[in-house]
Amino acid sequence: MGRVAGKKVFITGGAQGLGACFGRMLAEEGAKVALTDINYQGAEQTAAAINEKHPGAAIALHHDVTSREDWEQTLAEAARAMDGISVLINNAGIGTAGNIETETDEGWRRTHEIDLDSIFIGTQLAMPYLKDNQPGSIINISSVAGMVADGMMLAYNSAKAAVMHMSKSVALHCARSGYDIRCNSVHPVFTRTPIVDPLIELGGGGAEGEKKLVRQIPLRRLGEPEDVGYCIVYLASDESRFVTASEFKIDGGITAQ
Ligand SMILES: NC(=O)c1ccc[n+]([C@@H]2O[C@H](COP(=O)([O-])OP(=O)(O)OC[C@H]3O[C@@H](n4cnc5c(N)ncnc54)[C@H](O)[C@@H]3O)[C@@H](O)[C@H]2O)c1
């Protein structure tokens, strides 16, 4: 039996990067996964690769996380396909740069819409499914940028910090309501996915650009998606049954400095 056998996991941003890795690792441990993404083709390719190894384990759904209608539809479709939803991973997100003098109204709004508001809408709409499939787990992907600030990450800092605190509020509501549904946030440092490419470019690109990012990390390397994935498998599984309202830093030590 896998560590998450029987779990029915809904993953946003599942086409590539961290979300795709979570899908692969959870399927490896026995879960069913619904990979949703605005990039449907990418989600479909990831699901197909998972199904090659674990037939019937994955489905792909087109989903814009900023749309309430999309959430309603994809949750219903995923629940039909997996016979319920017991784990929600709010992973879809964008990285944006801008300081208090350069950030635009549109940039501020878009960052919060995708990285924060989507989690409010999606978690609210997923609650009935999670209540019907207890024990449940909600895993919100924040960032170390939700804990430590950077002058050039104004909107991203704001959205990711809010994700951490919102996760605690959700966790407390569930606990006080007597639901066996936990909610935690996960805070990766720079991890090797397409989202860090612009940061590597900013540092001069290639090995040189990567070196500049890595210099800030005590363990002296970028995170790999699997480094975060191990934490996700734990939080999705019943091994973490007493863990709620917590934040998990997968950061090579960066926030200790
Ligand atoms: N990789 C890192 O260094 C890092 C560090 C800290 C936090 N994070 C967070 O991890 C999460 C995943 O990022 P990643 O590194 O895999 O990046 P990524 O860019 O590789 O993947 C993000 C995915 O989200 C999808 N997406 C974007 N907007 C969407 C929308 N409106 N609706 C649905 N899907 C949408 C994209 O299509 C993409 O597949 C994000 O929330 C990101 O902020 C990443």
Tab-separated table of N, CA, C and O and ligand atoms in Angstrom, residues 11-22 36-40 42-43 61-67 70-71 90-96 110 113-115 118-119 140-146 156 160 163 186-197 199 213 222-223 225 228 250, ligand 1:
chain	number	residue	atom	x	y	z
A	11	ILE	N	-5.104	19.102	-7.781
A	11	ILE	CA	-3.885	19.928	-7.805
A	11	ILE	C	-4.026	21.026	-8.845
A	11	ILE	O	-4.155	20.736	-10.050
A	12	THR	N	-3.974	22.275	-8.430
A	12	THR	CA	-4.003	23.367	-9.416
A	12	THR	C	-2.581	23.642	-9.909
A	12	THR	O	-1.604	23.393	-9.201
A	13	GLY	N	-2.471	24.146	-11.128
A	13	GLY	CA	-1.145	24.399	-11.704
A	13	GLY	C	-0.388	23.099	-11.907
A	13	GLY	O	0.817	23.030	-11.712
A	14	GLY	N	-1.111	22.065	-12.349
A	14	GLY	CA	-0.516	20.727	-12.444
A	14	GLY	C	0.172	20.415	-13.757
A	14	GLY	O	0.642	19.301	-13.968
A	15	ALA	N	0.244	21.403	-14.666
A	15	ALA	CA	0.820	21.122	-15.989
A	15	ALA	C	2.322	20.943	-15.956
A	15	ALA	O	2.886	20.161	-16.710
A	16	GLN	N	2.982	21.691	-15.093
A	16	GLN	CA	4.457	21.704	-15.121
A	16	GLN	C	4.980	22.025	-13.719
A	16	GLN	O	4.195	22.213	-12.775
A	17	GLY	N	6.290	22.088	-13.611
A	17	GLY	CA	6.914	22.564	-12.378
A	17	GLY	C	6.505	21.766	-11.149
A	17	GLY	O	6.392	20.535	-11.185
A	18	LEU	N	6.247	22.479	-10.067
A	18	LEU	CA	5.950	21.800	-8.797
A	18	LEU	C	4.677	20.967	-8.875
A	18	LEU	O	4.644	19.825	-8.407
A	19	GLY	N	3.611	21.515	-9.462
A	19	GLY	CA	2.324	20.807	-9.496
A	19	GLY	C	2.443	19.467	-10.206
A	19	GLY	O	1.894	18.454	-9.754
A	20	ALA	N	3.177	19.448	-11.333
A	20	ALA	CA	3.362	18.197	-12.077
A	20	ALA	C	4.154	17.207	-11.234
A	20	ALA	O	3.840	16.005	-11.205
A	21	CYS	N	5.161	17.693	-10.547
A	21	CYS	CA	5.973	16.813	-9.686
A	21	CYS	C	5.125	16.241	-8.550
A	21	CYS	O	5.208	15.046	-8.248
A	22	PHE	N	4.281	17.077	-7.946
A	22	PHE	CA	3.405	16.572	-6.870
A	22	PHE	C	2.514	15.458	-7.417
A	22	PHE	O	2.312	14.432	-6.764
A	36	THR	N	-5.106	20.224	-12.733
A	36	THR	CA	-5.826	21.288	-13.427
A	36	THR	C	-4.859	22.405	-13.768
A	36	THR	O	-3.897	22.643	-13.046
A	37	ASP	N	-5.118	23.070	-14.886
A	37	ASP	CA	-4.218	24.163	-15.285
A	37	ASP	C	-4.880	24.974	-16.387
A	37	ASP	O	-5.683	24.452	-17.154
A	38	ILE	N	-4.474	26.218	-16.464
A	38	ILE	CA	-4.915	27.071	-17.573
A	38	ILE	C	-4.251	26.570	-18.861
A	38	ILE	O	-4.755	26.762	-19.950
A	39	ASN	N	-3.108	25.913	-18.702
A	39	ASN	CA	-2.394	25.246	-19.802
A	39	ASN	C	-2.869	23.785	-19.865
A	39	ASN	O	-2.252	22.890	-19.301
A	40	TYR	N	-3.981	23.593	-20.561
A	40	TYR	CA	-4.598	22.260	-20.580
A	40	TYR	C	-3.702	21.225	-21.252
A	40	TYR	O	-3.589	20.094	-20.767
A	42	GLY	N	-0.493	21.054	-21.405
A	42	GLY	CA	0.569	20.651	-20.480
A	42	GLY	C	0.043	19.690	-19.420
A	42	GLY	O	0.684	18.680	-19.104
A	43	ALA	N	-1.138	19.996	-18.900
A	43	ALA	CA	-1.733	19.131	-17.865
A	43	ALA	C	-2.029	17.757	-18.454
A	43	ALA	O	-1.824	16.725	-17.802
A	61	LEU	N	-7.609	18.633	-16.390
A	61	LEU	CA	-8.774	19.493	-16.590
A	61	LEU	C	-8.328	20.919	-16.887
A	61	LEU	O	-7.379	21.411	-16.258
A	62	HIS	N	-9.037	21.558	-17.834
A	62	HIS	CA	-8.747	22.973	-18.078
A	62	HIS	C	-9.359	23.806	-16.951
A	62	HIS	O	-10.511	23.612	-16.568
A	63	HIS	N	-8.561	24.745	-16.396
A	63	HIS	CA	-9.015	25.464	-15.208
A	63	HIS	C	-8.256	26.775	-15.068
A	63	HIS	O	-7.034	26.782	-14.928
A	64	ASP	N	-8.995	27.871	-15.091
A	64	ASP	CA	-8.394	29.163	-14.722
A	64	ASP	C	-8.786	29.412	-13.266
A	64	ASP	O	-9.975	29.587	-12.957
A	65	VAL	N	-7.794	29.430	-12.387
A	65	VAL	CA	-8.108	29.502	-10.944
A	65	VAL	C	-8.720	30.835	-10.523
A	65	VAL	O	-9.204	30.970	-9.403
A	66	THR	N	-8.708	31.825	-11.423
A	66	THR	CA	-9.321	33.102	-11.058
A	66	THR	C	-10.831	33.104	-11.339
A	66	THR	O	-11.516	34.065	-11.007
A	67	SER	N	-11.316	32.033	-11.939
A	67	SER	CA	-12.728	31.986	-12.324
A	67	SER	C	-13.537	31.076	-11.390
A	67	SER	O	-13.271	29.885	-11.279
A	70	ASP	N	-15.120	28.253	-13.329
A	70	ASP	CA	-14.158	27.179	-13.625
A	70	ASP	C	-13.969	26.290	-12.403
A	70	ASP	O	-13.915	25.064	-12.505
A	71	TRP	N	-13.865	26.904	-11.232
A	71	TRP	CA	-13.693	26.117	-10.001
A	71	TRP	C	-14.892	25.178	-9.804
A	71	TRP	O	-14.718	23.988	-9.508
A	90	ASN	N	-3.552	23.887	-3.460
A	90	ASN	CA	-3.608	25.184	-4.139
A	90	ASN	C	-2.189	25.585	-4.498
A	90	ASN	O	-1.457	26.157	-3.685
A	91	ASN	N	-1.800	25.250	-5.724
A	91	ASN	CA	-0.412	25.398	-6.147
A	91	ASN	C	-0.225	26.420	-7.271
A	91	ASN	O	0.826	27.050	-7.356
A	92	ALA	N	-1.243	26.597	-8.120
A	92	ALA	CA	-1.080	27.506	-9.271
A	92	ALA	C	-0.645	28.882	-8.779
A	92	ALA	O	-1.129	29.373	-7.762
A	93	GLY	N	0.278	29.478	-9.489
A	93	GLY	CA	0.712	30.807	-9.070
A	93	GLY	C	1.605	31.434	-10.115
A	93	GLY	O	2.098	30.770	-11.027
A	94	ILE	N	1.794	32.742	-9.975
A	94	ILE	CA	2.742	33.451	-10.843
A	94	ILE	C	3.707	34.218	-9.948
A	94	ILE	O	3.372	34.593	-8.821
A	95	GLY	N	4.920	34.416	-10.462
A	95	GLY	CA	5.899	35.238	-9.756
A	95	GLY	C	5.948	36.586	-10.435
A	95	GLY	O	5.959	36.666	-11.661
A	96	THR	N	5.911	37.650	-9.655
A	96	THR	CA	5.965	38.974	-10.278
A	96	THR	C	6.989	39.844	-9.562
A	96	THR	O	7.268	39.640	-8.382
A	110	ARG	N	-3.478	41.539	-10.468
A	110	ARG	CA	-3.321	40.225	-11.110
A	110	ARG	C	-2.584	39.249	-10.172
A	110	ARG	O	-2.959	38.086	-10.061
A	113	GLU	N	-4.947	38.230	-7.514
A	113	GLU	CA	-6.046	37.434	-8.085
A	113	GLU	C	-5.621	35.967	-8.250
A	113	GLU	O	-6.347	35.045	-7.887
A	114	ILE	N	-4.403	35.768	-8.806
A	114	ILE	CA	-3.945	34.404	-9.104
A	114	ILE	C	-3.346	33.732	-7.860
A	114	ILE	O	-3.625	32.565	-7.577
A	115	ASP	N	-2.542	34.458	-7.102
A	115	ASP	CA	-1.793	33.824	-6.005
A	115	ASP	C	-2.573	33.757	-4.688
A	115	ASP	O	-2.232	32.974	-3.809
A	118	SER	N	-7.655	33.266	-5.621
A	118	SER	CA	-8.031	31.947	-6.156
A	118	SER	C	-8.115	30.917	-5.027
A	118	SER	O	-8.935	29.996	-5.080
A	119	ILE	N	-7.276	31.083	-4.018
A	119	ILE	CA	-7.255	30.098	-2.925
A	119	ILE	C	-8.490	30.279	-2.041
A	119	ILE	O	-9.072	29.309	-1.542
A	140	ASN	N	-1.608	24.650	0.915
A	140	ASN	CA	-1.475	25.899	0.160
A	140	ASN	C	-0.008	26.212	-0.096
A	140	ASN	O	0.785	26.307	0.844
A	141	ILE	N	0.337	26.369	-1.362
A	141	ILE	CA	1.736	26.657	-1.702
A	141	ILE	C	1.957	28.166	-1.617
A	141	ILE	O	1.505	28.929	-2.477
A	142	SER	N	2.650	28.553	-0.564
A	142	SER	CA	3.064	29.943	-0.411
A	142	SER	C	4.496	30.036	-0.930
A	142	SER	O	4.797	29.535	-2.016
A	143	SER	N	5.400	30.607	-0.161
A	143	SER	CA	6.795	30.794	-0.588
A	143	SER	C	7.583	31.309	0.611
A	143	SER	O	6.976	31.842	1.556
A	144	VAL	N	8.907	31.213	0.568
A	144	VAL	CA	9.681	31.917	1.603
A	144	VAL	C	9.399	33.418	1.499
A	144	VAL	O	9.520	34.142	2.480
A	145	ALA	N	8.982	33.838	0.296
A	145	ALA	CA	8.642	35.253	0.102
A	145	ALA	C	7.391	35.649	0.884
A	145	ALA	O	7.073	36.832	0.986
A	146	GLY	N	6.697	34.687	1.434
A	146	GLY	CA	5.577	34.988	2.332
A	146	GLY	C	6.045	35.218	3.759
A	146	GLY	O	5.253	35.595	4.626
A	156	TYR	N	4.012	40.069	-4.707
A	156	TYR	CA	4.223	38.635	-4.416
A	156	TYR	C	4.383	38.437	-2.903
A	156	TYR	O	3.782	37.530	-2.328
A	160	LYS	N	1.694	36.148	-0.886
A	160	LYS	CA	2.177	34.894	-0.287
A	160	LYS	C	2.115	34.945	1.242
A	160	LYS	O	1.899	33.916	1.896
A	163	VAL	N	-1.410	34.199	2.122
A	163	VAL	CA	-1.726	32.758	1.980
A	163	VAL	C	-1.385	32.023	3.278
A	163	VAL	O	-2.148	31.163	3.737
A	186	VAL	N	2.988	25.727	2.639
A	186	VAL	CA	4.338	25.242	2.295
A	186	VAL	C	5.107	26.395	1.650
A	186	VAL	O	4.562	27.112	0.801
A	187	HIS	N	6.368	26.554	2.071
A	187	HIS	CA	7.155	27.733	1.684
A	187	HIS	C	8.489	27.345	1.052
A	187	HIS	O	9.503	27.241	1.744
A	188	PRO	N	8.477	27.125	-0.266
A	188	PRO	CA	9.743	26.781	-0.929
A	188	PRO	C	10.614	28.018	-1.161
A	188	PRO	O	10.109	29.130	-1.313
A	189	VAL	N	11.934	27.786	-1.218
A	189	VAL	CA	12.871	28.794	-1.707
A	189	VAL	C	12.995	28.572	-3.218
A	189	VAL	O	12.276	27.721	-3.780
A	190	PHE	N	13.908	29.289	-3.910
A	190	PHE	CA	14.106	29.094	-5.345
A	190	PHE	C	14.232	27.603	-5.665
A	190	PHE	O	15.148	26.942	-5.182
A	191	THR	N	13.320	27.110	-6.490
A	191	THR	CA	13.280	25.682	-6.825
A	191	THR	C	13.275	25.555	-8.344
A	191	THR	O	12.650	26.367	-9.036
A	192	ARG	N	13.960	24.545	-8.850
A	192	ARG	CA	14.189	24.435	-10.301
A	192	ARG	C	12.897	24.144	-11.066
A	192	ARG	O	12.550	23.002	-11.321
A	193	THR	N	12.166	25.209	-11.412
A	193	THR	CA	10.989	25.123	-12.274
A	193	THR	C	11.031	26.355	-13.192
A	193	THR	O	11.815	27.276	-12.942
A	194	PRO	N	10.148	26.397	-14.194
A	194	PRO	CA	10.188	27.555	-15.110
A	194	PRO	C	10.002	28.908	-14.416
A	194	PRO	O	10.428	29.936	-14.938
A	195	ILE	N	9.409	28.914	-13.224
A	195	ILE	CA	9.142	30.204	-12.563
A	195	ILE	C	10.436	30.919	-12.156
A	195	ILE	O	10.457	32.145	-12.031
A	196	VAL	N	11.538	30.182	-11.954
A	196	VAL	CA	12.786	30.849	-11.540
A	196	VAL	C	13.652	31.275	-12.727
A	196	VAL	O	14.638	31.989	-12.539
A	197	ASP	N	13.255	30.876	-13.946
A	197	ASP	CA	14.066	31.245	-15.128
A	197	ASP	C	14.321	32.757	-15.226
A	197	ASP	O	15.462	33.173	-15.463
A	199	LEU	N	14.534	34.890	-12.889
A	199	LEU	CA	15.470	35.300	-11.834
A	199	LEU	C	16.903	34.923	-12.209
A	199	LEU	O	17.847	35.664	-11.953
A	213	LEU	N	21.823	33.164	-7.353
A	213	LEU	CA	20.670	32.789	-6.522
A	213	LEU	C	21.119	31.876	-5.381
A	213	LEU	O	20.721	32.037	-4.233
A	222	LEU	N	20.001	25.124	-5.621
A	222	LEU	CA	18.581	25.385	-5.801
A	222	LEU	C	17.797	24.218	-5.227
A	222	LEU	O	18.317	23.098	-5.137
A	223	GLY	N	16.544	24.457	-4.847
A	223	GLY	CA	15.674	23.344	-4.495
A	223	GLY	C	15.334	22.569	-5.756
A	223	GLY	O	15.321	23.128	-6.854
A	225	PRO	N	12.198	20.137	-7.421
A	225	PRO	CA	10.763	19.955	-7.154
A	225	PRO	C	10.487	18.820	-6.157
A	225	PRO	O	9.604	18.925	-5.307
A	228	VAL	N	10.337	19.592	-2.427
A	228	VAL	CA	9.043	20.092	-1.955
A	228	VAL	C	8.021	18.941	-1.957
A	228	VAL	O	7.209	18.815	-1.046
A	250	ILE	N	10.735	24.857	3.005
A	250	ILE	CA	11.606	23.937	2.265
A	250	ILE	C	12.613	24.864	1.603
A	250	ILE	O	12.495	25.226	0.433
B	1	LIG	N1	9.772	27.369	-8.072
B	1	LIG	C1	10.035	28.209	-7.098
B	1	LIG	O1	11.164	28.678	-6.945
B	1	LIG	C2	8.953	28.579	-6.120
B	1	LIG	C3	9.350	29.101	-4.872
B	1	LIG	C4	8.359	29.467	-3.965
B	1	LIG	C5	7.030	29.293	-4.273
B	1	LIG	N2	6.675	28.785	-5.486
B	1	LIG	C6	5.242	28.641	-5.761
B	1	LIG	O2	4.986	27.337	-6.229
B	1	LIG	C7	3.825	27.336	-7.057
B	1	LIG	C8	4.118	26.568	-8.336
B	1	LIG	O3	5.108	27.259	-9.064
B	1	LIG	P1	6.149	26.567	-10.047
B	1	LIG	O4	7.485	26.858	-9.525
B	1	LIG	O5	5.761	25.177	-10.332
B	1	LIG	O6	5.932	27.518	-11.316
B	1	LIG	P2	5.491	27.192	-12.816
B	1	LIG	O7	5.418	28.503	-13.495
B	1	LIG	O8	6.370	26.139	-13.378
B	1	LIG	O9	4.024	26.564	-12.661
B	1	LIG	C9	2.912	27.322	-12.340
B	1	LIG	C10	1.714	26.701	-13.025
B	1	LIG	O10	0.560	27.492	-12.663
B	1	LIG	C11	-0.222	27.638	-13.833
B	1	LIG	N3	-1.069	28.835	-13.748
B	1	LIG	C12	-0.693	30.131	-13.793
B	1	LIG	N4	-1.765	30.917	-13.759
B	1	LIG	C13	-2.855	30.116	-13.689
B	1	LIG	C14	-4.248	30.346	-13.639
B	1	LIG	N5	-4.772	31.595	-13.670
B	1	LIG	N6	-5.075	29.281	-13.549
B	1	LIG	C15	-4.568	28.022	-13.523
B	1	LIG	N7	-3.268	27.744	-13.599
B	1	LIG	C16	-2.421	28.790	-13.683
B	1	LIG	C17	0.775	27.727	-14.970
B	1	LIG	O11	0.178	27.445	-16.234
B	1	LIG	C18	1.815	26.709	-14.550
B	1	LIG	O12	1.542	25.419	-15.052
B	1	LIG	C19	3.469	28.806	-7.270
B	1	LIG	O13	2.401	29.169	-6.399
B	1	LIG	C20	4.734	29.543	-6.885
B	1	LIG	O14	4.495	30.863	-6.428
B	1	LIG	C21	7.613	28.412	-6.405
